[in-house]
Amino acid sequence: MDMVERFESLLAAGKESPMLRLSLGTEYLKRDDPDTAIAHLARAVELDPDYSAAWQHLGRALDAVERAQEAATAWRRGVEAAERRGDAQAAKVMRVWLRRLERRGAAAT
């Protein structure tokens, strides 16, 4: 059983949590399935709006499917969440990705 199967079986057993949804989202990103990743990551931030790691990966997944405005929004919200939690490194990473997105002209500031 691979990681996705394990995580999906936990979810099917009713073990839903923001961390499980983040784990599923990142595994689907690794499998180059950003649409499925988006669904799990969006649920993770719905369950915990201050989960900066989930915002970070949600932005990556949205950017992968060329939904730049939504990716920018996710990273902005992620920066806010990271700052509330004192996670300076996550905030820094998302600011860098946001600047890169803006330099590509893909997202308005």
JSON list of C-alpha atoms in Angstrom, two decimals, residues 14-84:
[
{"chain": "A", "resi": 14, "resn": "GLY", "atom": "CA", "xyz": [-13.38, 9.02, 9.30]},
{"chain": "A", "resi": 15, "resn": "LYS", "atom": "CA", "xyz": [-9.97, 10.22, 10.48]},
{"chain": "A", "resi": 16, "resn": "GLU", "atom": "CA", "xyz": [-10.25, 13.58, 8.73]},
{"chain": "A", "resi": 17, "resn": "SER", "atom": "CA", "xyz": [-7.88, 16.27, 9.94]},
{"chain": "A", "resi": 18, "resn": "PRO", "atom": "CA", "xyz": [-6.06, 19.25, 8.45]},
{"chain": "A", "resi": 19, "resn": "MET", "atom": "CA", "xyz": [-2.77, 17.32, 8.61]},
{"chain": "A", "resi": 20, "resn": "LEU", "atom": "CA", "xyz": [-4.23, 14.31, 6.79]},
{"chain": "A", "resi": 21, "resn": "ARG", "atom": "CA", "xyz": [-5.64, 16.59, 4.10]},
{"chain": "A", "resi": 22, "resn": "LEU", "atom": "CA", "xyz": [-2.26, 18.34, 3.77]},
{"chain": "A", "resi": 23, "resn": "SER", "atom": "CA", "xyz": [-0.53, 14.98, 3.48]},
{"chain": "A", "resi": 24, "resn": "LEU", "atom": "CA", "xyz": [-2.94, 13.84, 0.76]},
{"chain": "A", "resi": 25, "resn": "GLY", "atom": "CA", "xyz": [-2.55, 17.13, -1.09]},
{"chain": "A", "resi": 26, "resn": "THR", "atom": "CA", "xyz": [1.22, 16.98, -1.09]},
{"chain": "A", "resi": 27, "resn": "GLU", "atom": "CA", "xyz": [1.21, 13.34, -2.21]},
{"chain": "A", "resi": 28, "resn": "TYR", "atom": "CA", "xyz": [-1.12, 14.17, -5.10]},
{"chain": "A", "resi": 29, "resn": "LEU", "atom": "CA", "xyz": [1.17, 17.07, -6.05]},
{"chain": "A", "resi": 30, "resn": "LYS", "atom": "CA", "xyz": [4.08, 14.60, -6.15]},
{"chain": "A", "resi": 31, "resn": "ARG", "atom": "CA", "xyz": [1.98, 12.45, -8.49]},
{"chain": "A", "resi": 32, "resn": "ASP", "atom": "CA", "xyz": [1.41, 15.45, -10.76]},
{"chain": "A", "resi": 33, "resn": "ASP", "atom": "CA", "xyz": [-2.30, 15.53, -9.96]},
{"chain": "A", "resi": 34, "resn": "PRO", "atom": "CA", "xyz": [-2.79, 19.15, -8.89]},
{"chain": "A", "resi": 35, "resn": "ASP", "atom": "CA", "xyz": [-6.57, 19.11, -9.28]},
{"chain": "A", "resi": 36, "resn": "THR", "atom": "CA", "xyz": [-6.97, 16.37, -6.68]},
{"chain": "A", "resi": 37, "resn": "ALA", "atom": "CA", "xyz": [-4.34, 18.09, -4.53]},
{"chain": "A", "resi": 38, "resn": "ILE", "atom": "CA", "xyz": [-6.35, 21.32, -4.64]},
{"chain": "A", "resi": 39, "resn": "ALA", "atom": "CA", "xyz": [-9.45, 19.59, -3.30]},
{"chain": "A", "resi": 40, "resn": "HIS", "atom": "CA", "xyz": [-7.57, 18.15, -0.32]},
{"chain": "A", "resi": 41, "resn": "LEU", "atom": "CA", "xyz": [-5.58, 21.30, 0.41]},
{"chain": "A", "resi": 42, "resn": "ALA", "atom": "CA", "xyz": [-8.65, 23.51, 0.19]},
{"chain": "A", "resi": 43, "resn": "ARG", "atom": "CA", "xyz": [-10.32, 21.23, 2.74]},
{"chain": "A", "resi": 44, "resn": "ALA", "atom": "CA", "xyz": [-7.25, 21.46, 4.99]},
{"chain": "A", "resi": 45, "resn": "VAL", "atom": "CA", "xyz": [-7.47, 25.26, 5.12]},
{"chain": "A", "resi": 46, "resn": "GLU", "atom": "CA", "xyz": [-11.22, 25.06, 5.57]},
{"chain": "A", "resi": 47, "resn": "LEU", "atom": "CA", "xyz": [-10.64, 22.88, 8.64]},
{"chain": "A", "resi": 48, "resn": "ASP", "atom": "CA", "xyz": [-7.81, 25.10, 9.92]},
{"chain": "A", "resi": 49, "resn": "PRO", "atom": "CA", "xyz": [-7.60, 28.58, 8.35]},
{"chain": "A", "resi": 50, "resn": "ASP", "atom": "CA", "xyz": [-4.30, 29.21, 10.16]},
{"chain": "A", "resi": 51, "resn": "TYR", "atom": "CA", "xyz": [-2.54, 26.15, 8.69]},
{"chain": "A", "resi": 52, "resn": "SER", "atom": "CA", "xyz": [0.20, 27.99, 6.81]},
{"chain": "A", "resi": 53, "resn": "ALA", "atom": "CA", "xyz": [1.74, 24.83, 5.31]},
{"chain": "A", "resi": 54, "resn": "ALA", "atom": "CA", "xyz": [-1.59, 23.96, 3.70]},
{"chain": "A", "resi": 55, "resn": "TRP", "atom": "CA", "xyz": [-1.91, 27.48, 2.26]},
{"chain": "A", "resi": 56, "resn": "GLN", "atom": "CA", "xyz": [1.64, 27.19, 0.93]},
{"chain": "A", "resi": 57, "resn": "HIS", "atom": "CA", "xyz": [0.93, 23.94, -0.93]},
{"chain": "A", "resi": 58, "resn": "LEU", "atom": "CA", "xyz": [-2.52, 25.08, -2.04]},
{"chain": "A", "resi": 59, "resn": "GLY", "atom": "CA", "xyz": [-0.87, 28.03, -3.76]},
{"chain": "A", "resi": 60, "resn": "ARG", "atom": "CA", "xyz": [1.61, 25.68, -5.46]},
{"chain": "A", "resi": 61, "resn": "ALA", "atom": "CA", "xyz": [-1.19, 23.44, -6.71]},
{"chain": "A", "resi": 62, "resn": "LEU", "atom": "CA", "xyz": [-3.24, 26.37, -7.98]},
{"chain": "A", "resi": 63, "resn": "ASP", "atom": "CA", "xyz": [-0.19, 27.79, -9.74]},
{"chain": "A", "resi": 64, "resn": "ALA", "atom": "CA", "xyz": [0.43, 24.39, -11.35]},
{"chain": "A", "resi": 65, "resn": "VAL", "atom": "CA", "xyz": [-2.97, 24.55, -13.05]},
{"chain": "A", "resi": 66, "resn": "GLU", "atom": "CA", "xyz": [-2.43, 28.19, -14.06]},
{"chain": "A", "resi": 67, "resn": "ARG", "atom": "CA", "xyz": [-4.93, 29.65, -11.60]},
{"chain": "A", "resi": 68, "resn": "ALA", "atom": "CA", "xyz": [-2.55, 32.48, -10.76]},
{"chain": "A", "resi": 69, "resn": "GLN", "atom": "CA", "xyz": [-5.00, 34.83, -9.08]},
{"chain": "A", "resi": 70, "resn": "GLU", "atom": "CA", "xyz": [-6.18, 32.07, -6.76]},
{"chain": "A", "resi": 71, "resn": "ALA", "atom": "CA", "xyz": [-2.58, 31.02, -6.07]},
{"chain": "A", "resi": 72, "resn": "ALA", "atom": "CA", "xyz": [-1.72, 34.60, -5.14]},
{"chain": "A", "resi": 73, "resn": "THR", "atom": "CA", "xyz": [-4.72, 34.77, -2.82]},
{"chain": "A", "resi": 74, "resn": "ALA", "atom": "CA", "xyz": [-3.73, 31.48, -1.18]},
{"chain": "A", "resi": 75, "resn": "TRP", "atom": "CA", "xyz": [-0.17, 32.68, -0.59]},
{"chain": "A", "resi": 76, "resn": "ARG", "atom": "CA", "xyz": [-1.37, 36.03, 0.78]},
{"chain": "A", "resi": 77, "resn": "ARG", "atom": "CA", "xyz": [-3.70, 34.26, 3.18]},
{"chain": "A", "resi": 78, "resn": "GLY", "atom": "CA", "xyz": [-0.88, 31.86, 4.01]},
{"chain": "A", "resi": 79, "resn": "VAL", "atom": "CA", "xyz": [1.45, 34.72, 4.88]},
{"chain": "A", "resi": 80, "resn": "GLU", "atom": "CA", "xyz": [-1.21, 36.13, 7.20]},
{"chain": "A", "resi": 81, "resn": "ALA", "atom": "CA", "xyz": [-1.70, 32.71, 8.83]},
{"chain": "A", "resi": 82, "resn": "ALA", "atom": "CA", "xyz": [2.04, 32.19, 9.19]},
{"chain": "A", "resi": 83, "resn": "GLU", "atom": "CA", "xyz": [2.46, 35.59, 10.81]},
{"chain": "A", "resi": 84, "resn": "ARG", "atom": "CA", "xyz": [-0.35, 34.87, 13.26]}
]
